[in-house]
Every structure is written in C-alpha cells, then in structure tokens.
mmCIF file of C-alpha atoms in Angstrom:
data_model
loop_
_atom_site.group_PDB
_atom_site.id
_atom_site.type_symbol
_atom_site.label_atom_id
_atom_site.label_comp_id
_atom_site.label_asym_id
_atom_site.label_seq_id
_atom_site.Cartn_x
_atom_site.Cartn_y
_atom_site.Cartn_z
ATOM 1 C CA UNK X 1 13.276 -72.862 -17.815
ATOM 2 C CA UNK X 2 16.019 -70.916 -18.993
ATOM 3 C CA UNK X 3 14.145 -69.481 -21.683
ATOM 4 C CA UNK X 4 11.545 -67.919 -18.983
ATOM 5 C CA UNK X 5 14.200 -65.868 -17.490
ATOM 6 C CA UNK X 6 14.945 -63.491 -20.473
ATOM 7 C CA UNK X 7 11.112 -63.032 -20.985
ATOM 8 C CA UNK X 8 10.583 -62.205 -17.385
ATOM 9 C CA UNK X 9 13.362 -59.736 -17.334
ATOM 10 C CA UNK X 10 12.131 -57.980 -20.595
ATOM 11 C CA UNK X 11 8.714 -57.788 -19.049
ATOM 12 C CA UNK X 12 10.007 -56.222 -15.765
ATOM 13 C CA UNK X 13 12.116 -53.821 -17.877
ATOM 14 C CA UNK X 14 9.015 -52.803 -19.966
ATOM 15 C CA UNK X 15 7.064 -52.147 -17.044
ATOM 16 C CA UNK X 16 9.753 -50.017 -15.139
ATOM 17 C CA UNK X 17 10.537 -48.038 -18.308
ATOM 18 C CA UNK X 18 7.000 -47.993 -20.144
ATOM 19 C CA UNK X 19 4.404 -47.199 -17.507
ATOM 20 C CA UNK X 20 4.465 -43.967 -15.890
ATOM 21 C CA UNK X 21 2.044 -42.534 -13.416
ATOM 22 C CA UNK X 22 1.285 -38.598 -13.346
ATOM 23 C CA UNK X 23 -0.475 -36.809 -10.714
ATOM 24 C CA UNK X 24 -3.338 -34.543 -11.331
ATOM 25 C CA UNK X 25 -1.236 -31.559 -11.484
ATOM 26 C CA UNK X 26 1.376 -32.943 -13.705
ATOM 27 C CA UNK X 27 1.656 -33.192 -17.582
ATOM 28 C CA UNK X 28 3.973 -35.191 -19.631
ATOM 29 C CA UNK X 29 5.693 -33.625 -22.688
ATOM 30 C CA UNK X 30 6.255 -37.143 -24.826
ATOM 31 C CA UNK X 31 9.056 -37.069 -27.218
ATOM 32 C CA UNK X 32 9.283 -39.982 -29.837
ATOM 33 C CA UNK X 33 12.559 -40.377 -31.463
ATOM 34 C CA UNK X 34 13.380 -36.483 -30.573
ATOM 35 C CA UNK X 35 9.785 -35.250 -31.745
ATOM 36 C CA UNK X 36 7.037 -34.184 -29.775
ATOM 37 C CA UNK X 37 3.943 -36.004 -30.381
ATOM 38 C CA UNK X 38 1.459 -35.011 -27.852
ATOM 39 C CA UNK X 39 1.136 -33.953 -24.214
ATOM 40 C CA UNK X 40 -0.096 -36.893 -21.686
ATOM 41 C CA UNK X 41 -1.596 -37.109 -18.388
ATOM 42 C CA UNK X 42 -2.610 -37.144 -15.437
ATOM 43 C CA UNK X 43 -3.014 -40.970 -14.453
ATOM 44 C CA UNK X 44 -1.236 -44.010 -15.831
ATOM 45 C CA UNK X 45 0.536 -43.622 -19.285
ATOM 46 C CA UNK X 46 2.467 -46.001 -21.403
ATOM 47 C CA UNK X 47 5.717 -45.244 -23.195
ATOM 48 C CA UNK X 48 7.659 -47.281 -25.738
ATOM 49 C CA UNK X 49 10.990 -47.944 -24.130
ATOM 50 C CA UNK X 50 14.165 -46.328 -25.625
ATOM 51 C CA UNK X 51 11.965 -44.717 -28.258
ATOM 52 C CA UNK X 52 9.757 -42.598 -26.057
ATOM 53 C CA UNK X 53 11.252 -39.939 -23.575
ATOM 54 C CA UNK X 54 9.133 -38.015 -21.193
ATOM 55 C CA UNK X 55 9.561 -34.358 -19.349
ATOM 56 C CA UNK X 56 7.211 -33.902 -16.571
ATOM 57 C CA UNK X 57 5.652 -30.265 -16.065
ATOM 58 C CA UNK X 58 3.950 -29.095 -13.279
ATOM 59 C CA UNK X 59 0.748 -26.922 -13.757
ATOM 60 C CA UNK X 60 0.738 -25.410 -10.177
ATOM 61 C CA UNK X 61 1.259 -22.033 -9.226
ATOM 62 C CA UNK X 62 4.966 -21.301 -8.598
ATOM 63 C CA UNK X 63 6.542 -18.713 -6.333
ATOM 64 C CA UNK X 64 9.580 -16.722 -7.894
ATOM 65 C CA UNK X 65 11.311 -14.630 -5.318
ATOM 66 C CA UNK X 66 13.069 -11.531 -7.065
ATOM 67 C CA UNK X 67 16.106 -10.503 -5.171
ATOM 68 C CA UNK X 68 16.966 -7.000 -4.378
ATOM 69 C CA UNK X 69 17.717 -4.733 -7.359
ATOM 70 C CA UNK X 70 19.495 -1.524 -7.261
ATOM 71 C CA UNK X 71 17.109 1.069 -9.275
ATOM 72 C CA UNK X 72 17.617 4.815 -9.591
ATOM 73 C CA UNK X 73 13.984 6.163 -9.636
ATOM 74 C CA UNK X 74 12.968 8.972 -12.115
ATOM 75 C CA UNK X 75 13.468 11.809 -9.394
ATOM 76 C CA UNK X 76 17.116 10.483 -8.945
ATOM 77 C CA UNK X 77 16.599 8.734 -5.834
ATOM 78 C CA UNK X 78 18.921 5.358 -5.133
ATOM 79 C CA UNK X 79 16.777 2.462 -3.720
ATOM 80 C CA UNK X 80 16.908 -1.373 -3.443
ATOM 81 C CA UNK X 81 13.478 -3.132 -4.384
ATOM 82 C CA UNK X 82 12.650 -6.700 -4.206
ATOM 83 C CA UNK X 83 9.283 -8.617 -5.208
ATOM 84 C CA UNK X 84 7.652 -11.850 -5.722
ATOM 85 C CA UNK X 85 6.088 -13.058 -8.826
ATOM 86 C CA UNK X 86 3.384 -15.838 -9.120
ATOM 87 C CA UNK X 87 2.671 -17.762 -12.453
ATOM 88 C CA UNK X 88 1.924 -21.027 -13.508
ATOM 89 C CA UNK X 89 2.587 -23.224 -16.993
ATOM 90 C CA UNK X 90 -0.700 -23.331 -19.199
ATOM 91 C CA UNK X 91 0.968 -24.935 -22.203
ATOM 92 C CA UNK X 92 3.660 -27.547 -21.054
ATOM 93 C CA UNK X 93 4.599 -28.102 -24.846
ATOM 94 C CA UNK X 94 5.612 -24.406 -25.382
ATOM 95 C CA UNK X 95 7.175 -24.127 -21.874
ATOM 96 C CA UNK X 96 9.652 -27.059 -22.900
ATOM 97 C CA UNK X 97 10.136 -26.207 -26.431
ATOM 98 C CA UNK X 98 10.381 -22.450 -26.518
ATOM 99 C CA UNK X 99 12.614 -21.908 -23.819
ATOM 100 C CA UNK X 100 15.621 -24.032 -22.218
ATOM 101 C CA UNK X 101 14.603 -23.316 -18.631
ATOM 102 C CA UNK X 102 11.430 -21.635 -18.261
ATOM 103 C CA UNK X 103 12.082 -20.949 -14.379
ATOM 104 C CA UNK X 104 15.328 -19.139 -14.803
ATOM 105 C CA UNK X 105 14.073 -17.431 -17.758
ATOM 106 C CA UNK X 106 11.203 -16.025 -16.145
ATOM 107 C CA UNK X 107 13.310 -14.890 -13.240
ATOM 108 C CA UNK X 108 15.773 -12.954 -15.032
ATOM 109 C CA UNK X 109 13.017 -11.315 -17.144
ATOM 110 C CA UNK X 110 11.340 -10.588 -13.853
ATOM 111 C CA UNK X 111 14.294 -8.809 -12.422
ATOM 112 C CA UNK X 112 14.932 -6.680 -15.399
ATOM 113 C CA UNK X 113 11.285 -5.699 -15.820
ATOM 114 C CA UNK X 114 11.223 -4.670 -12.096
ATOM 115 C CA UNK X 115 14.479 -2.258 -12.556
ATOM 116 C CA UNK X 116 12.861 -0.628 -15.672
ATOM 117 C CA UNK X 117 9.532 -0.200 -14.225
ATOM 118 C CA UNK X 118 10.528 1.371 -10.923
ATOM 119 C CA UNK X 119 13.092 3.574 -12.596
ATOM 120 C CA UNK X 120 10.667 5.241 -14.718
ATOM 121 C CA UNK X 121 8.639 6.501 -11.865
ATOM 122 C CA UNK X 122 9.177 8.779 -8.829
ATOM 123 C CA UNK X 123 9.625 7.644 -5.349
ATOM 124 C CA UNK X 124 6.227 8.975 -4.274
ATOM 125 C CA UNK X 125 4.508 7.035 -6.862
ATOM 126 C CA UNK X 126 6.235 3.711 -5.870
ATOM 127 C CA UNK X 127 5.361 4.300 -2.052
ATOM 128 C CA UNK X 128 1.902 5.615 -2.512
ATOM 129 C CA UNK X 129 0.593 3.851 -5.850
ATOM 130 C CA UNK X 130 2.209 0.336 -5.439
ATOM 131 C CA UNK X 131 -0.696 -1.393 -6.776
ATOM 132 C CA UNK X 132 -0.029 0.621 -10.024
ATOM 133 C CA UNK X 133 3.449 -0.675 -10.325
ATOM 134 C CA UNK X 134 2.506 -4.227 -9.658
ATOM 135 C CA UNK X 135 -0.080 -4.209 -12.486
ATOM 136 C CA UNK X 136 2.439 -2.649 -14.814
ATOM 137 C CA UNK X 137 5.152 -5.097 -13.856
ATOM 138 C CA UNK X 138 2.612 -7.981 -14.227
ATOM 139 C CA UNK X 139 1.366 -6.908 -17.643
ATOM 140 C CA UNK X 140 4.681 -6.456 -18.917
ATOM 141 C CA UNK X 141 5.899 -9.868 -17.801
ATOM 142 C CA UNK X 142 2.504 -11.512 -19.131
ATOM 143 C CA UNK X 143 3.169 -10.172 -22.804
ATOM 144 C CA UNK X 144 6.653 -11.630 -22.743
ATOM 145 C CA UNK X 145 6.008 -15.175 -21.029
ATOM 146 C CA UNK X 146 2.792 -15.688 -22.952
ATOM 147 C CA UNK X 147 4.697 -17.131 -25.922
ATOM 148 C CA UNK X 148 6.517 -19.458 -23.415
ATOM 149 C CA UNK X 149 3.115 -20.921 -22.232
ATOM 150 C CA UNK X 150 3.354 -19.372 -19.080
ATOM 151 C CA UNK X 151 0.706 -17.016 -17.232
ATOM 152 C CA UNK X 152 1.920 -14.391 -14.792
ATOM 153 C CA UNK X 153 -0.857 -14.046 -12.098
ATOM 154 C CA UNK X 154 0.508 -11.605 -9.572
ATOM 155 C CA UNK X 155 3.337 -9.461 -9.063
ATOM 156 C CA UNK X 156 4.048 -7.916 -5.451
ATOM 157 C CA UNK X 157 6.601 -5.600 -4.263
ATOM 158 C CA UNK X 158 7.807 -6.658 -1.064
ATOM 159 C CA UNK X 159 10.338 -4.379 0.447
ATOM 160 C CA UNK X 160 11.663 -0.963 -0.400
ATOM 161 C CA UNK X 161 14.942 0.178 1.139
ATOM 162 C CA UNK X 162 15.491 3.576 1.299
ATOM 163 C CA UNK X 163 18.989 5.600 2.119
ATOM 164 C CA UNK X 164 18.977 7.077 5.727
ATOM 165 C CA UNK X 165 19.221 10.744 4.155
ATOM 166 C CA UNK X 166 15.916 10.090 2.339
ATOM 167 C CA UNK X 167 14.142 8.456 5.501
ATOM 168 C CA UNK X 168 15.158 11.656 7.453
ATOM 169 C CA UNK X 169 13.979 13.941 4.682
ATOM 170 C CA UNK X 170 10.600 12.215 4.748
ATOM 171 C CA UNK X 171 10.312 12.499 8.203
ATOM 172 C CA UNK X 172 10.795 16.292 8.119
ATOM 173 C CA UNK X 173 8.370 16.397 5.418
ATOM 174 C CA UNK X 174 5.768 14.500 7.115
ATOM 175 C CA UNK X 175 6.263 16.510 10.388
ATOM 176 C CA UNK X 176 5.792 19.552 8.575
ATOM 177 C CA UNK X 177 2.670 18.392 6.873
ATOM 178 C CA UNK X 178 1.376 17.523 10.253
ATOM 179 C CA UNK X 179 2.301 21.097 11.687
ATOM 180 C CA UNK X 180 0.415 22.485 8.587
ATOM 181 C CA UNK X 181 -2.765 20.395 9.475
ATOM 182 C CA UNK X 182 -2.514 21.491 12.946
ATOM 183 C CA UNK X 183 -2.300 25.398 12.114
ATOM 184 C CA UNK X 184 -5.221 25.052 9.601
ATOM 185 C CA UNK X 185 -7.437 23.117 12.267
ATOM 186 C CA UNK X 186 -6.687 25.700 14.843
ATOM 187 C CA UNK X 187 -7.606 28.513 12.225
ATOM 188 C CA UNK X 188 -10.702 26.770 11.449
ATOM 189 C CA UNK X 189 -11.718 26.440 15.055
ATOM 190 C CA UNK X 190 -11.038 30.242 15.669
ATOM 191 C CA UNK X 191 -13.152 31.081 12.805
ATOM 192 C CA UNK X 192 -15.910 28.831 13.739
ATOM 193 C CA UNK X 193 -15.717 30.191 17.387
ATOM 194 C CA UNK X 194 -15.893 33.994 16.096
ATOM 195 C CA UNK X 195 -18.765 32.889 14.006
ATOM 196 C CA UNK X 196 -20.693 31.516 16.852
ATOM 197 C CA UNK X 197 -19.705 34.430 19.067
ATOM 198 C CA UNK X 198 -21.288 37.021 16.697
ATOM 199 C CA UNK X 199 -24.399 34.899 16.358
ATOM 200 C CA UNK X 200 -24.520 34.965 20.261
ATOM 201 C CA UNK X 201 -23.958 38.709 20.323
ATOM 202 C CA UNK X 202 -26.763 39.216 17.802
ATOM 203 C CA UNK X 203 -29.082 37.098 19.961
ATOM 204 C CA UNK X 204 -28.178 38.991 23.026
ATOM 205 C CA UNK X 205 -28.679 42.368 21.419
ATOM 206 C CA UNK X 206 -31.941 41.133 20.449
ATOM 207 C CA UNK X 207 -33.210 39.762 23.529
ATOM 208 C CA UNK X 208 -31.191 41.394 26.334
ATOM 209 C CA UNK X 209 -32.843 39.118 29.206
ATOM 210 C CA UNK X 210 -30.420 36.583 27.682
ATOM 211 C CA UNK X 211 -27.269 38.347 28.735
ATOM 212 C CA UNK X 212 -28.830 38.256 32.595
ATOM 213 C CA UNK X 213 -29.451 34.548 32.310
ATOM 214 C CA UNK X 214 -25.717 34.314 31.020
ATOM 215 C CA UNK X 215 -24.300 36.384 33.885
ATOM 216 C CA UNK X 216 -25.966 34.262 36.571
ATOM 217 C CA UNK X 217 -25.009 30.954 34.910
ATOM 218 C CA UNK X 218 -21.215 32.597 35.177
ATOM 219 C CA UNK X 219 -21.698 33.191 38.760
ATOM 220 C CA UNK X 220 -23.009 29.848 39.536
ATOM 221 C CA UNK X 221 -19.967 28.381 37.561
ATOM 222 C CA UNK X 222 -17.489 30.388 39.620
ATOM 223 C CA UNK X 223 -19.327 29.262 43.079
ATOM 224 C CA UNK X 224 -18.961 25.747 42.186
ATOM 225 C CA UNK X 225 -15.372 25.972 41.751
ATOM 226 C CA UNK X 226 -15.055 26.381 45.466
ATOM 227 C CA UNK X 227 -12.451 29.200 45.577
ATOM 228 C CA UNK X 228 -12.101 30.917 48.622
ATOM 229 C CA UNK X 229 -12.857 34.454 47.191
ATOM 230 C CA UNK X 230 -16.284 35.964 47.865
ATOM 231 C CA UNK X 231 -18.392 36.700 44.922
ATOM 232 C CA UNK X 232 -20.906 39.653 45.340
ATOM 233 C CA UNK X 233 -23.416 39.538 42.390
ATOM 234 C CA UNK X 234 -24.668 42.773 40.962
ATOM 235 C CA UNK X 235 -27.850 43.286 39.093
ATOM 236 C CA UNK X 236 -27.171 44.214 35.305
ATOM 237 C CA UNK X 237 -29.759 46.851 35.661
ATOM 238 C CA UNK X 238 -27.599 48.579 38.504
ATOM 239 C CA UNK X 239 -24.442 48.260 36.351
ATOM 240 C CA UNK X 240 -26.359 49.820 33.310
ATOM 241 C CA UNK X 241 -27.446 52.937 35.734
ATOM 242 C CA UNK X 242 -23.483 53.399 36.895
ATOM 243 C CA UNK X 243 -22.290 53.216 33.233
ATOM 244 C CA UNK X 244 -23.355 56.960 32.497
ATOM 245 C CA UNK X 245 -21.450 58.165 35.776
ATOM 246 C CA UNK X 246 -18.481 55.990 34.998
ATOM 247 C CA UNK X 247 -18.028 57.217 31.501
ATOM 248 C CA UNK X 248 -18.667 60.811 32.740
ATOM 249 C CA UNK X 249 -15.829 60.414 35.403
ATOM 250 C CA UNK X 250 -13.405 59.399 32.989
ATOM 251 C CA UNK X 251 -14.178 62.259 30.675
ATOM 252 C CA UNK X 252 -13.664 64.588 33.854
ATOM 253 C CA UNK X 253 -10.169 62.720 34.405
ATOM 254 C CA UNK X 254 -9.112 63.029 30.675
ATOM 255 C CA UNK X 255 -9.952 66.912 30.821
ATOM 256 C CA UNK X 256 -7.891 67.068 33.843
ATOM 257 C CA UNK X 257 -5.087 65.445 32.525
ATOM 258 C CA UNK X 258 -5.128 67.722 29.376
ATOM 259 C CA UNK X 259 -5.365 70.883 31.534
ATOM 260 C CA UNK X 260 -2.280 69.877 33.679
ATOM 261 C CA UNK X 261 -0.396 69.135 30.518
ATOM 262 C CA UNK X 262 -1.332 72.896 29.409
#
C-alpha cells in the first residue's frame, strides 16, 4: 500500500504538468530544453514534465490603442493625434522568438509611425484625406512587423485635436467660402434671369399679342391681392396711340426749358 502512494502522486503530477488544453484560437510554442521544437494546438497536447515548456499565443485580432501624440504637420501646425491599430499574430514561433514582447513593440512602433506620417503631410490632407493617411500608416507598420509574424490589418485615426486659434481660422475660412458660393449662385441666378428676359423680349417682339396677354395677367394678379386701390385697365392700343403725343409734349417742354435758359 505504501508503494502505491508515490505512484499515484507521480501520475497526478504527470497529468497536471503534461496535459494541456488549448482553445481553438490559441497555439502553443513548445520549448524542449530551451529549443523550439514545433507549434501545437488547438486541443489536447502532451508535454514532457520538466523538459518541455509551453508559451501560449492568441491568434485573435488584437486592439491596440495609440495614445495622443504631439505632431507638427508639414505646414507647421501643432496638433494632437491618436489612433487605434488592429493586428493579429500569423506566426506564433516568430512572435515569441524574434521580439521580446510583440504587444509592447507594436505599440511603440505605432506611436513613432503615427508621428512621422502625420508630420510629413499638411493639416488639410489629414482632415480631408484621412483614409490615405490610415493606409500609409498601416503599410509601414505591416512592413516592419512582418518579420515578427504579425499582420497589421487596419489603422484608424480616432481624434485630431486642433488649437483654438486654428479652429477659429478654419471657421473664418469656411464662412468666407460659403459667402463666395452665395455670391456665385446669386450671379448665376441674375445671368439666367437676364437670359430668360431677353428670350421673352424676343418672343414679345415677334408676337405683340403676347404683351397684351401678359398685361391682362398682371392686372388679374394685382386685383387678386385684395388691395383697396382702384385699377383702371387701359387697352394697349390706346396707349400706343397716346405715345406719340406724349413724346411730342416732352419735346415741347424740353424746347421751352432751353429757350428759358437763353
């Protein structure tokens, strides 16, 4: 009976130290006497106690929050920028062997890359072409992390903090741009109205009866407004007959004024 106790203890120790279970998203890098033999998982794996050592590595997409970075853009504007990086481990062996802490290394590399890329472009490009800046940062990170067995999938700029003076300047610029557009639209409206009026004048000169119809329509609109003033319509033919006398009277008055001056 005393002989079975050590055996049972040995079996329990073997089961605790030798049998490991890895989830579907995990891989185990096995070190045997300090040397990597292979990567195992997922599922149940067996290790040699004391001889083998396993390091778990997750293959899921990891989220890295890049803190605020002070950046001076190409046009000498001081801003603060932060971002988020999505990456995953594609080669567990290289992620453990090539770099001491791949999470910390990727974080530091993302911060320096964010500062260098944003410092090489102008502020307007960062604000209006954010996708281009994101792609450039992602490409640089992916090139540098590939030897570590890491794939950077997406980089997104989250927040851009502008100085108060720059915000006021941009507001003035936007206001001036809106005023310019309003003036252009007003000028285009005047041009279109003048064009339509010239076309209408050409039609009326070709068809004089159209002027009579327009005159009657105007009288109808004035009477529909409900004003207390009395409107006496005059035929256009009568106005045309009176036009020579009116012009002759104006000529006589002009001659009298000239004679008085003499």
